[in-house]
Coordinates of C-alpha atoms and ligand atoms in Angstrom, one line a residue:
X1 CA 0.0 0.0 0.0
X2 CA 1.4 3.2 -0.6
X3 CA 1.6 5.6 2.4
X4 CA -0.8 8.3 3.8
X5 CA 1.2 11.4 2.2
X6 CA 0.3 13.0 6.0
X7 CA 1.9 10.0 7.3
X8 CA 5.6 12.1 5.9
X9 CA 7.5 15.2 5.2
X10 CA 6.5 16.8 1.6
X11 CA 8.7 16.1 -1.1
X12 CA 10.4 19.6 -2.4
X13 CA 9.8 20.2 -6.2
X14 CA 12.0 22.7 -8.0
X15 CA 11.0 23.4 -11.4
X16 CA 14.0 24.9 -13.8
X17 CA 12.8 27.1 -17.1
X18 CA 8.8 28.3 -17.3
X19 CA 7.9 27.9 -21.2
X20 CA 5.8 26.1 -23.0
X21 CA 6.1 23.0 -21.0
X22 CA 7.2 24.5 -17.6
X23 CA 3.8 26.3 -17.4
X24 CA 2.1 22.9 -18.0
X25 CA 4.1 21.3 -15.4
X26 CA 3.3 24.0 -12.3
X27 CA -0.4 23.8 -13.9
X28 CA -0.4 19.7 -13.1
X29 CA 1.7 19.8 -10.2
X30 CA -0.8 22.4 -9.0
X31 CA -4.5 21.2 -10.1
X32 CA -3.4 17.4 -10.1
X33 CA -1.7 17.6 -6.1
X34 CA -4.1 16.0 -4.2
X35 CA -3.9 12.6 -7.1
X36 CA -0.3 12.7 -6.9
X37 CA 0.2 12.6 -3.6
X38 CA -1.7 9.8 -2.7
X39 CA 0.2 7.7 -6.0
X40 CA 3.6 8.9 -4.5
X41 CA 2.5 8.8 -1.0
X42 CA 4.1 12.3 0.0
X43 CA 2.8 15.8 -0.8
X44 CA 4.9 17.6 -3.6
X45 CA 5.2 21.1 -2.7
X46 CA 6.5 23.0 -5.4
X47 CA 9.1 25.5 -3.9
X48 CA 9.7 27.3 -6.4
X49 CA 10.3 28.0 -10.1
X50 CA 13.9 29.4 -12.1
X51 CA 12.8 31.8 -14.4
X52 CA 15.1 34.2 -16.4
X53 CA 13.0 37.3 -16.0
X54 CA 10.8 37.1 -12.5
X55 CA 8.6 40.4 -14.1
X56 CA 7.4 39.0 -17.3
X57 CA 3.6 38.1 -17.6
X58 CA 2.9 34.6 -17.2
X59 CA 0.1 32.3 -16.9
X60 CA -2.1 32.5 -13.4
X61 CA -1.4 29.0 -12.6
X62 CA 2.4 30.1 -12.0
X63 CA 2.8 31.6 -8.5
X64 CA 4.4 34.7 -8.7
X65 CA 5.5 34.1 -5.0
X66 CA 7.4 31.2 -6.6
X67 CA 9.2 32.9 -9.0
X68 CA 13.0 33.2 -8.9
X69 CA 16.3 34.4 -11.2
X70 CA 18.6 32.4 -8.9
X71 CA 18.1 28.5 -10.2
X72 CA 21.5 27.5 -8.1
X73 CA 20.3 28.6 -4.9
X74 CA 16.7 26.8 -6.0
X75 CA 17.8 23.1 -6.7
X76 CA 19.6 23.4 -3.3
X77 CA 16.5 23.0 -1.4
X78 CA 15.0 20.2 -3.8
X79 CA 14.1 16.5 -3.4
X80 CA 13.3 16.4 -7.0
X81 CA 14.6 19.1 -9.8
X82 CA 12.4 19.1 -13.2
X83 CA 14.4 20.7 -15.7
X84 CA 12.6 22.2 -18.8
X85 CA 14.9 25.9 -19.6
X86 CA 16.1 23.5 -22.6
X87 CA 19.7 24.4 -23.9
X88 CA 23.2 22.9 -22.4
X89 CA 23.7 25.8 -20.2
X90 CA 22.9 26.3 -17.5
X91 CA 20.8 23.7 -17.6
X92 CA 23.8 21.0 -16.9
X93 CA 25.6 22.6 -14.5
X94 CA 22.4 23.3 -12.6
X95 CA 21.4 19.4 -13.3
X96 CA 24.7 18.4 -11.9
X97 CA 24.4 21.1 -8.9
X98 CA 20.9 20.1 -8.2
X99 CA 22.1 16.0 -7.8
X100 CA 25.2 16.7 -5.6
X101 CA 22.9 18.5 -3.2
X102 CA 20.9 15.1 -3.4
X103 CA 17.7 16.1 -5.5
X104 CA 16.3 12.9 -8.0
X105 CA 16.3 14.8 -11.6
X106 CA 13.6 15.0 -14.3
X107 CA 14.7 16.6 -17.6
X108 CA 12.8 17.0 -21.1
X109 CA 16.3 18.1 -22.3
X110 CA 17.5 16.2 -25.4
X111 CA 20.3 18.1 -26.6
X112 CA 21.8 18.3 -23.3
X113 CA 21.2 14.5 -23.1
X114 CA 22.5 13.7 -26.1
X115 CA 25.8 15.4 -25.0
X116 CA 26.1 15.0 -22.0
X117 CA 24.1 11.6 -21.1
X118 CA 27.1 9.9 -19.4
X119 CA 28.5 13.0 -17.2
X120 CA 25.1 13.1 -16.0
X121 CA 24.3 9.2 -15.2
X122 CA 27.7 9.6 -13.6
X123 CA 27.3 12.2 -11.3
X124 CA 23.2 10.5 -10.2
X125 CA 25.1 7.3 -9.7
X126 CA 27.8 8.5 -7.3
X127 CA 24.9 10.5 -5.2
X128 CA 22.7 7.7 -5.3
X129 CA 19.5 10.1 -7.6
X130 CA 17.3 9.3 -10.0
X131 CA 18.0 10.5 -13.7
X132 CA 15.0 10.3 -15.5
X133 CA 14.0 12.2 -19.1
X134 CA 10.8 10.2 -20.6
X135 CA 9.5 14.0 -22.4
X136 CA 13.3 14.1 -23.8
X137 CA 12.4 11.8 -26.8
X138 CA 8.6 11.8 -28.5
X139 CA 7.0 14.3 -26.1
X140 CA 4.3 12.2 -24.5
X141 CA 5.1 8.9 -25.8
X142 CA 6.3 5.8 -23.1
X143 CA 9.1 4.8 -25.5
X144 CA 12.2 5.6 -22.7
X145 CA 10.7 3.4 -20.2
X146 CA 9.6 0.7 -22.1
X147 CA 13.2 0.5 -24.1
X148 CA 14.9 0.9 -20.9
X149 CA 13.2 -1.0 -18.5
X150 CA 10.6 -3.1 -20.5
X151 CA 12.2 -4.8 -22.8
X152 CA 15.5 -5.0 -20.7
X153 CA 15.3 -8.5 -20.9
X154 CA 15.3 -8.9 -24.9
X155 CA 17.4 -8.3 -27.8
X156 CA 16.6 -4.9 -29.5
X157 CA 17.7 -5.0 -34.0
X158 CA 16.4 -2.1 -35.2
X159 CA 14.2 1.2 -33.7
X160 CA 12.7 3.2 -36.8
X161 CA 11.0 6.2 -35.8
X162 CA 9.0 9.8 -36.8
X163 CA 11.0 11.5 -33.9
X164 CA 10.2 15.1 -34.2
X165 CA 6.5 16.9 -34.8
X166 CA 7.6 20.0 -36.9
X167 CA 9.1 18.0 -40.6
X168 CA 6.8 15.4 -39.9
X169 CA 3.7 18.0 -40.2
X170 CA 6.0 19.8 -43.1
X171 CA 6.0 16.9 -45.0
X172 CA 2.7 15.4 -44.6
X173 CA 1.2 18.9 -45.9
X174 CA 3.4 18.5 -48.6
X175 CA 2.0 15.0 -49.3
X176 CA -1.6 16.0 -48.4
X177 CA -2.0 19.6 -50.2
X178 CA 1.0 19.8 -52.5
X179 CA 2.7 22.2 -50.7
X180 CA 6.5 23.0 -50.9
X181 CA 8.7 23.3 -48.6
X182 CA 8.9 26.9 -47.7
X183 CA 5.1 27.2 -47.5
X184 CA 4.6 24.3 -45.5
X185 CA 7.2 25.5 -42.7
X186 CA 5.8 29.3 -42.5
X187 CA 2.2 27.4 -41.9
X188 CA 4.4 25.0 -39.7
X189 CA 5.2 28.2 -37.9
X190 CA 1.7 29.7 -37.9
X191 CA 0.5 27.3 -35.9
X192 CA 3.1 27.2 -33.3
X193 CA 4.8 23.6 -34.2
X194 CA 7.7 25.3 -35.6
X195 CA 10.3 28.1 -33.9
X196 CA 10.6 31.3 -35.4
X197 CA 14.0 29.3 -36.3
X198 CA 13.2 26.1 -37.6
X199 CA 16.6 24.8 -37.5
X200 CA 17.2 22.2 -34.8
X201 CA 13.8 20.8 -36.5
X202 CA 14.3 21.3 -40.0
X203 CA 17.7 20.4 -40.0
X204 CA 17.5 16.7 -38.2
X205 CA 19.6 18.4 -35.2
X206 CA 16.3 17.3 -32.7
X207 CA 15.6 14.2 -34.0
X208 CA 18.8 13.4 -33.9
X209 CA 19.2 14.2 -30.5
X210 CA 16.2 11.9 -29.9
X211 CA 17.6 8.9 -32.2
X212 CA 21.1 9.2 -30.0
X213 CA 19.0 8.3 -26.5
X214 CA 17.0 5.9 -27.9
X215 CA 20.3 4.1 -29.5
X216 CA 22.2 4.3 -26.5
X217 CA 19.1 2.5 -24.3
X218 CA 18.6 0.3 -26.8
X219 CA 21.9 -1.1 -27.5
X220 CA 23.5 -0.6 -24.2
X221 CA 26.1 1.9 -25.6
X222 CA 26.9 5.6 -25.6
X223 CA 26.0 6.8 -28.6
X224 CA 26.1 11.1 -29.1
X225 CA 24.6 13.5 -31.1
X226 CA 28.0 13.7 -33.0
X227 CA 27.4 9.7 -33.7
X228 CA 24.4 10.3 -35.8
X229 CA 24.6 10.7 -39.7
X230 CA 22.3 13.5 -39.8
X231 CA 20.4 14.7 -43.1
X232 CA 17.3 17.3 -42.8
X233 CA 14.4 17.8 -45.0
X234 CA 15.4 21.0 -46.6
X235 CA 16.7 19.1 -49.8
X236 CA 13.2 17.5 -50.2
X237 CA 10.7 19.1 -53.1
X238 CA 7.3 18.8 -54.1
X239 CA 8.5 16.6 -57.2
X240 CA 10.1 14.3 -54.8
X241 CA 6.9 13.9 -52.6
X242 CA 4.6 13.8 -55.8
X243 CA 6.9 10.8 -57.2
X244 CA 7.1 9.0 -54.1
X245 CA 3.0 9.3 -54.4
X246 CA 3.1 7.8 -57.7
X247 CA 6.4 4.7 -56.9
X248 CA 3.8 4.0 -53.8
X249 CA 6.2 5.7 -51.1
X250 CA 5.5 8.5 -49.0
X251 CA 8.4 10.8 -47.5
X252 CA 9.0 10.9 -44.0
X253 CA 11.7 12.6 -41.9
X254 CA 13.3 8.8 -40.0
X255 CA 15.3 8.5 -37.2
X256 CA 17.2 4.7 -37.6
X257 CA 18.9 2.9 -34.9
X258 CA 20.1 -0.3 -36.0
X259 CA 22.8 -3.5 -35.3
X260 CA 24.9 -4.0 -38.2
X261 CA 28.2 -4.8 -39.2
X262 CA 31.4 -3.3 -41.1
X263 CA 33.0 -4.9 -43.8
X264 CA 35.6 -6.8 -41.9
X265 CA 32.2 -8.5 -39.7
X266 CA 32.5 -6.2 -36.7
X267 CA 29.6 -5.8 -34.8
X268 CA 27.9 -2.6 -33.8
X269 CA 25.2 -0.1 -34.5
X270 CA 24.7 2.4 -36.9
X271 CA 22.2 5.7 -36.2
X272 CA 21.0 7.5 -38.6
X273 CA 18.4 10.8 -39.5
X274 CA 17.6 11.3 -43.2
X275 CA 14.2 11.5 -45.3
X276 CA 13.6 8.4 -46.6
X277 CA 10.4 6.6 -48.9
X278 CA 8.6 4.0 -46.9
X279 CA 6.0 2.0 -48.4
X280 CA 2.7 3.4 -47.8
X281 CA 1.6 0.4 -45.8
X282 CA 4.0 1.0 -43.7
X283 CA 2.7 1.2 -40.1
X284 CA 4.8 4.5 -39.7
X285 CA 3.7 5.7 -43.1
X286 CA 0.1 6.8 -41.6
X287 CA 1.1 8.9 -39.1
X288 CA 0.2 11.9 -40.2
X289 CA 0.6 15.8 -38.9
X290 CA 2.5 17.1 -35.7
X291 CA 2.3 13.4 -34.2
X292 CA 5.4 11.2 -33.9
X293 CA 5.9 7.3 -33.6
X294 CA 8.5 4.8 -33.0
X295 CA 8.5 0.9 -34.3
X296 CA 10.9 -1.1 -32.2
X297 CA 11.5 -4.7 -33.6
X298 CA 13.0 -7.2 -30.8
X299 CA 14.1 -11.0 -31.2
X300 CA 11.5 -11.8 -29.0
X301 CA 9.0 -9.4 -29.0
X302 CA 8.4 -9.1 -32.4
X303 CA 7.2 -5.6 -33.5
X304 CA 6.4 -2.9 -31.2
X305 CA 4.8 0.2 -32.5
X306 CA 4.5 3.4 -29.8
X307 CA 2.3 6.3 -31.2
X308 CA 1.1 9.4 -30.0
X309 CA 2.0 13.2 -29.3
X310 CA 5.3 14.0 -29.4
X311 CA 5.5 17.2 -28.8
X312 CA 3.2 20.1 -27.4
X313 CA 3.4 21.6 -23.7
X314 CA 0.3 19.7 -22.0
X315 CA 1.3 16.5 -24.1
X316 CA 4.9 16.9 -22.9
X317 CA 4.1 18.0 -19.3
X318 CA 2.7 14.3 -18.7
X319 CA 5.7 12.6 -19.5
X320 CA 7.6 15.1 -17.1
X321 CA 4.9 13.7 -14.3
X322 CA 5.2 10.5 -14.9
X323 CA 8.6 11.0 -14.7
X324 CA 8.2 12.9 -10.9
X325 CA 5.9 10.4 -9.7
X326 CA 8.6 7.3 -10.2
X327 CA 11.7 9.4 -8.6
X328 CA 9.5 10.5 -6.0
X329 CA 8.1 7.1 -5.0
X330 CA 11.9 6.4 -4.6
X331 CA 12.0 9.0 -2.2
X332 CA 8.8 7.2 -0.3
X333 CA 9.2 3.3 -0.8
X334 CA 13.1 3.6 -1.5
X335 CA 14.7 1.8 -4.6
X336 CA 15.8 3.6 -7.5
X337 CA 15.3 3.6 -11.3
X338 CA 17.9 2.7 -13.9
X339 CA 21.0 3.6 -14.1
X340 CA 23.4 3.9 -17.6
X341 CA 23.4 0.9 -19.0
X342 CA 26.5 0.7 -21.3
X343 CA 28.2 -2.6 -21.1
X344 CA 28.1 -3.6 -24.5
X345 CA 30.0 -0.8 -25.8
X346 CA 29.8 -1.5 -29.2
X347 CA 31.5 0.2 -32.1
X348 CA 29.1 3.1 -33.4
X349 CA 29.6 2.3 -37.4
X350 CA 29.9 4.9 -40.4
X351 CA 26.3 4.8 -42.0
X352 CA 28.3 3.8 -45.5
X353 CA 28.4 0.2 -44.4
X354 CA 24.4 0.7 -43.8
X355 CA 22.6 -1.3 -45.6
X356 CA 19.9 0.7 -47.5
X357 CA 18.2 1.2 -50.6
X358 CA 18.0 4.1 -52.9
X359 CA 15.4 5.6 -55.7
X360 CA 17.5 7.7 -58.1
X361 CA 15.2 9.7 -60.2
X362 CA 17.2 11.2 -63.7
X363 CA 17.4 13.1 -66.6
X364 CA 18.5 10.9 -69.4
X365 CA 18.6 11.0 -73.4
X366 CA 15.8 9.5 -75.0
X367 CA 17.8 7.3 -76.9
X368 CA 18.2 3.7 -77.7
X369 CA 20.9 1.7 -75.4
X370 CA 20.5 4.9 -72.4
X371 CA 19.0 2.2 -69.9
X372 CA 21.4 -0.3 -71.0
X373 CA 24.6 2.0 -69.9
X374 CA 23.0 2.6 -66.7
X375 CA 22.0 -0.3 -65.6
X376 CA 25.5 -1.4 -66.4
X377 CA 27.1 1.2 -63.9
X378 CA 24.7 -0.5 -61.0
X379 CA 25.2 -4.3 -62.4
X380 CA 29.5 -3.4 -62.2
X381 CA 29.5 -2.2 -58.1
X382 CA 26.7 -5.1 -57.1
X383 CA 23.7 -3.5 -57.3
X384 CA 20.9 -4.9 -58.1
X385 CA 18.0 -2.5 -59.0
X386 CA 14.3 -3.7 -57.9
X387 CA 12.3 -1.5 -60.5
X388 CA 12.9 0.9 -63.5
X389 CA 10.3 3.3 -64.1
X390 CA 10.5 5.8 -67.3
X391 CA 7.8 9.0 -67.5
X392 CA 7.4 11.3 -71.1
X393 CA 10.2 13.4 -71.6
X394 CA 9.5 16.4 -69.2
X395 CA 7.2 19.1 -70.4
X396 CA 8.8 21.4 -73.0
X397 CA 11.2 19.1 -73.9
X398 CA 11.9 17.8 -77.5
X399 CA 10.0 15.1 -78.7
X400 CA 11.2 11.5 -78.6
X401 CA 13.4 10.4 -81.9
X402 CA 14.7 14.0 -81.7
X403 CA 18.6 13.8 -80.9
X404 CA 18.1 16.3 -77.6
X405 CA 15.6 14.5 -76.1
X406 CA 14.9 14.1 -72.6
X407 CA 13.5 11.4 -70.5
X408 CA 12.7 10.3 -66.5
X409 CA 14.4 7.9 -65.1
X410 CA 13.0 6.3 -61.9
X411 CA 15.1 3.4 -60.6
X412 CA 14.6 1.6 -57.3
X413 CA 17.4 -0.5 -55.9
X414 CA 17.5 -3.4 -54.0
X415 CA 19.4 -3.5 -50.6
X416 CA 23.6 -3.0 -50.8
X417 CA 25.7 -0.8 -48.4
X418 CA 24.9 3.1 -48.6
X419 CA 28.6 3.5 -50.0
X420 CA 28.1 0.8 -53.2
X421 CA 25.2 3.0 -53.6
X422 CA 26.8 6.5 -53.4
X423 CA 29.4 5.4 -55.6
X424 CA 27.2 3.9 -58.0
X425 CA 24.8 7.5 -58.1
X426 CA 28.3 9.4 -58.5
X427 CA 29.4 6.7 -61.3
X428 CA 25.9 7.3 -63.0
X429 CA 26.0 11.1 -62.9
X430 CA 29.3 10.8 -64.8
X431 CA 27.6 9.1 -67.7
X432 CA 27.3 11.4 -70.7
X433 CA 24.1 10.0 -71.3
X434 CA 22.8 11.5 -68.0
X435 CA 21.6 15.1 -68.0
X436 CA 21.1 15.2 -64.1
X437 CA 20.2 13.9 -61.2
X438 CA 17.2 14.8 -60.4
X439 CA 16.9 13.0 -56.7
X440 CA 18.5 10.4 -54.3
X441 CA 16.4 9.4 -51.6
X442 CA 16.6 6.0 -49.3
X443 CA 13.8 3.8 -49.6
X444 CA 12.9 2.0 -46.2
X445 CA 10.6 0.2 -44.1
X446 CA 11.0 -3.3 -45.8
Ligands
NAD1 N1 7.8 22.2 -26.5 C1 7.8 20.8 -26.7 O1 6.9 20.4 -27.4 C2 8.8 19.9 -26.1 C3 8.6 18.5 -26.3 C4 9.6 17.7 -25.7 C5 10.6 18.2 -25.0 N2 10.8 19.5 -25.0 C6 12.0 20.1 -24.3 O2 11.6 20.7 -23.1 C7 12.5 21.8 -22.8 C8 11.7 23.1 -22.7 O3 11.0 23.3 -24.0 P1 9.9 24.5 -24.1 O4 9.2 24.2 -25.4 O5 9.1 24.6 -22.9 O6 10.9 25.7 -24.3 P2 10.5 27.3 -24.0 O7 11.5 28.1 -24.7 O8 9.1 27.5 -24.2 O9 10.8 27.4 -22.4 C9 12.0 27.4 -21.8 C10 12.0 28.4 -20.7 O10 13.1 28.3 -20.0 C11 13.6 29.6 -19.7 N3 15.0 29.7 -19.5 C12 16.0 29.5 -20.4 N4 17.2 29.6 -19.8 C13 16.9 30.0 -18.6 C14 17.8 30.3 -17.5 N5 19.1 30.3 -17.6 N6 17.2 30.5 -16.3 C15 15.9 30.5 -16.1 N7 15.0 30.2 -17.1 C16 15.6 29.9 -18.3 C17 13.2 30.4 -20.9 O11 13.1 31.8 -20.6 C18 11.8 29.8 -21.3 O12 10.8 30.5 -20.6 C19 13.5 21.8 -23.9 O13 14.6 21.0 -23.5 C20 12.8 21.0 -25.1 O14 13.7 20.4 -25.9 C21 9.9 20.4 -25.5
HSE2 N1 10.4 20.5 -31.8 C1 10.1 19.2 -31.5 C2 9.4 19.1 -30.2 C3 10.3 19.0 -29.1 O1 11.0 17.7 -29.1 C4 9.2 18.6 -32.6 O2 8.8 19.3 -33.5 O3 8.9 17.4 -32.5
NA3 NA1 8.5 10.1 -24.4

């Protein structure tokens, strides 16, 4: 039975940054107090909240009484220290203050994560604390604890996931309404998914952030942000998302954490953010706007698919809870949660020895023999190539039979390593035959 929370001293909250999901933290911690004490079996007093400017207007729900500019002298009188200010400082040296005074910390922080994961566990171990960060990868989603503590007794190949809300809306209103980039990110912006700069989003830098965390749980090995082969959306057109319509793709922004090896037969994992096709019956293919999802495939659990709101204060702010509730039962029942698990320490591999599959989409002559010399570039460096599709020369264009004319080339490959592939596109661009190349994109999901 869990304890009367009268029965004990209150458990001290200190809540660090008061944005977006800072303001939907005070508001649960506040309206939901009476629930979550009886679950943790001690009242959580919230003592206070860091905030960089104590004057600025903020929501009712946030105390002004409980305001303060000095987050150092703050965590020192915490039990538990939810961090949500974002950025690597000060949110890590006030992390690391905050647990060598003895507080159990909560953080939504990814980047700082991502970097500084291991310093971090380190310093929580040594103390004895909780480190716990469920909101720091897919918002709302339970994907942390059930990759670090549910399926701690199985084999984890492969997590595939939509990681981050902004370039997953982006692209879906490219799919859905034709859009192109620039006009789906200003409406991306509009409605408050994307920052006035769309950069960490855009970019891959946050869902890369996000694929690091869930590599390192996963595979029991540090793996940081500066691991990850990252590649953002800004290359992607509204051609591209029309013809991945019309090959039966659709475009999404992926976040791949795998177990592969090198050439020689080393072992280790391979991380990777890039758009990629999937199939559209893809599980991960439907999930459409702002939301994210993650497909974990296990030796013995089979396929696991986790889908929901990954982003979004109230969405995010119940994550952080969840997150309070487990370090403060600790506090009550005593126990703690997990700590860094990174025994297997496997190599983190270069994504060329990643076995993918591209579509190349090109510019060729319209001319007898074209496909031939191609398909002969692929054949030469192992490649075998799954489908060949060929559209009417482009609009404008000469007419077939005439010497300058100009036809599409779509041609999906089957799997080979990312560099066969690479070199096989550069060997192909050299052709004379070959105007341009129009697109590379990797196809997965199969
Ligand atoms: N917004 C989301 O949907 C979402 C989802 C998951 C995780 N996160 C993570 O949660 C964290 C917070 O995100 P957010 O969207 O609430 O950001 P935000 O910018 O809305 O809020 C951060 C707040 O922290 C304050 N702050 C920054 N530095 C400070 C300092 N030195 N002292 C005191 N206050 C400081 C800022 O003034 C701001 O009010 C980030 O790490 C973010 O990656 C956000
Ligand atoms: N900016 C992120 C939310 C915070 O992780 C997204 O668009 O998913
Ligand atoms: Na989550």
């Amino acid at each position: 039975m869990v304890p009367s929370p009268d029965s004990r001293p209150p458990l001290r909250v200190a809540v660090l940054g008061c944005g977006v999901v800072g303001t939907e933290v005070v508001r649960l911690l506040t309206t939901q107090a009476d629930d979550l004490a009886a679950r943790v079996g001690a009242h959580l007093d919230l003592v206070g909240v860091a905030v960089r400017d104590v004057d600025v207007e903020r929501d009712p729900v946030v105390d002004r009484a409980l305001l303060t500019a000095d987050g150092t002298a703050l965590v020192e009188k915490a039990d538990v220290v939810v961090e949500v200010m974002g950025g690597i400082e000060p949110a890590r040296s006030l992390l690391l203050h905050a647990i060598e005074h003895g507080a159990s910390v909560v953080t939504a922080n990814k980047a700082l994560l991502a970097q500084h994961g291991p310093t971090l566990y380190a310093a929580a171990d040594e103390a004895g604390v909780d480190l716990y960060f469920e909101a720091a990868v897919a918002g709302a989603i339970p994907i942390v604890r059930p990759v670090r503590e549910s399926l701690a007794g199985d084999h984890v190949r492969r997590v595939l996931g939509i990681v981050n809300g902004t370039t997953n809306y982006v692209l879906d209103r490219m799919t859905s309404e034709g859009l192109d980039l620039d006009q789906a990110v200003k409406e991306a912006q509009a409605l408050g998914y994307a920052e006035a700069d769309p950069t960490a989003d855009v970019e891959g830098y946050d869902a890369a952030a996000k694929a690091a965390i869930l590599a390192s749980l996963a595979f029991h090995t540090r793996v940081s942000l500066d691991d990850v082969h990252r590649e953002g959306i800004t290359a992607v057109t509204a051609d591209d998302v029309e013809w991945a319509a019309r090959t039966g793709h659709v475009i999404k922004l992926l976040a791949i954490a795998e177990r592969g090896e090198d050439a020689d037969g080393t072992a280790g994992v391979l991380v990777r953010v890039h758009p990629a096709l999937l199939p559209q019956a893809h599980p991960l293919a439907g999930v459409r706007g702002a939301f994210n999802a993650v497909f974990v495939e296990a030796e013995s659990a089979g396929e696991l698919m986790f889908y929901g709101r990954g982003a979004g204060g109230v969405p995010t702010a119940s994550a952080v809870l969840g997150d309070v509730v487990s370090v403060a039962r600790h506090r009550v029942l005593g126990g703690r949660g997990p700590v860094e698990s990174s025994y297997a320490d496997l190599p983190v591999l270069p994504t060329a020895v990643a076995r993918t599959r591209y579509q190349v989409r090109l510019e060729v002559a319209d001319r007898p023999g074209v496909l031939a010399q191609v398909a002969a570039e692929l054949a030469s460096r192992g490649v075998s190539i799954e489908a060949v599709r060929q559209s009417p020369s482009v609009e404008g264009a000469p007419a077939r039979g005439d010497a300058s004319a100009v036809a599409h080339l779509v041609i999906t490959t089957h799997t080979a390593p990312d560099a066969s592939l690479r070199a096989t596109v550069d060997a192909v661009a050299g052709l004379d035959v070959v105007r341009s190349v129009v697109s590379v994109l990797r196809v997965e999901g199969i």
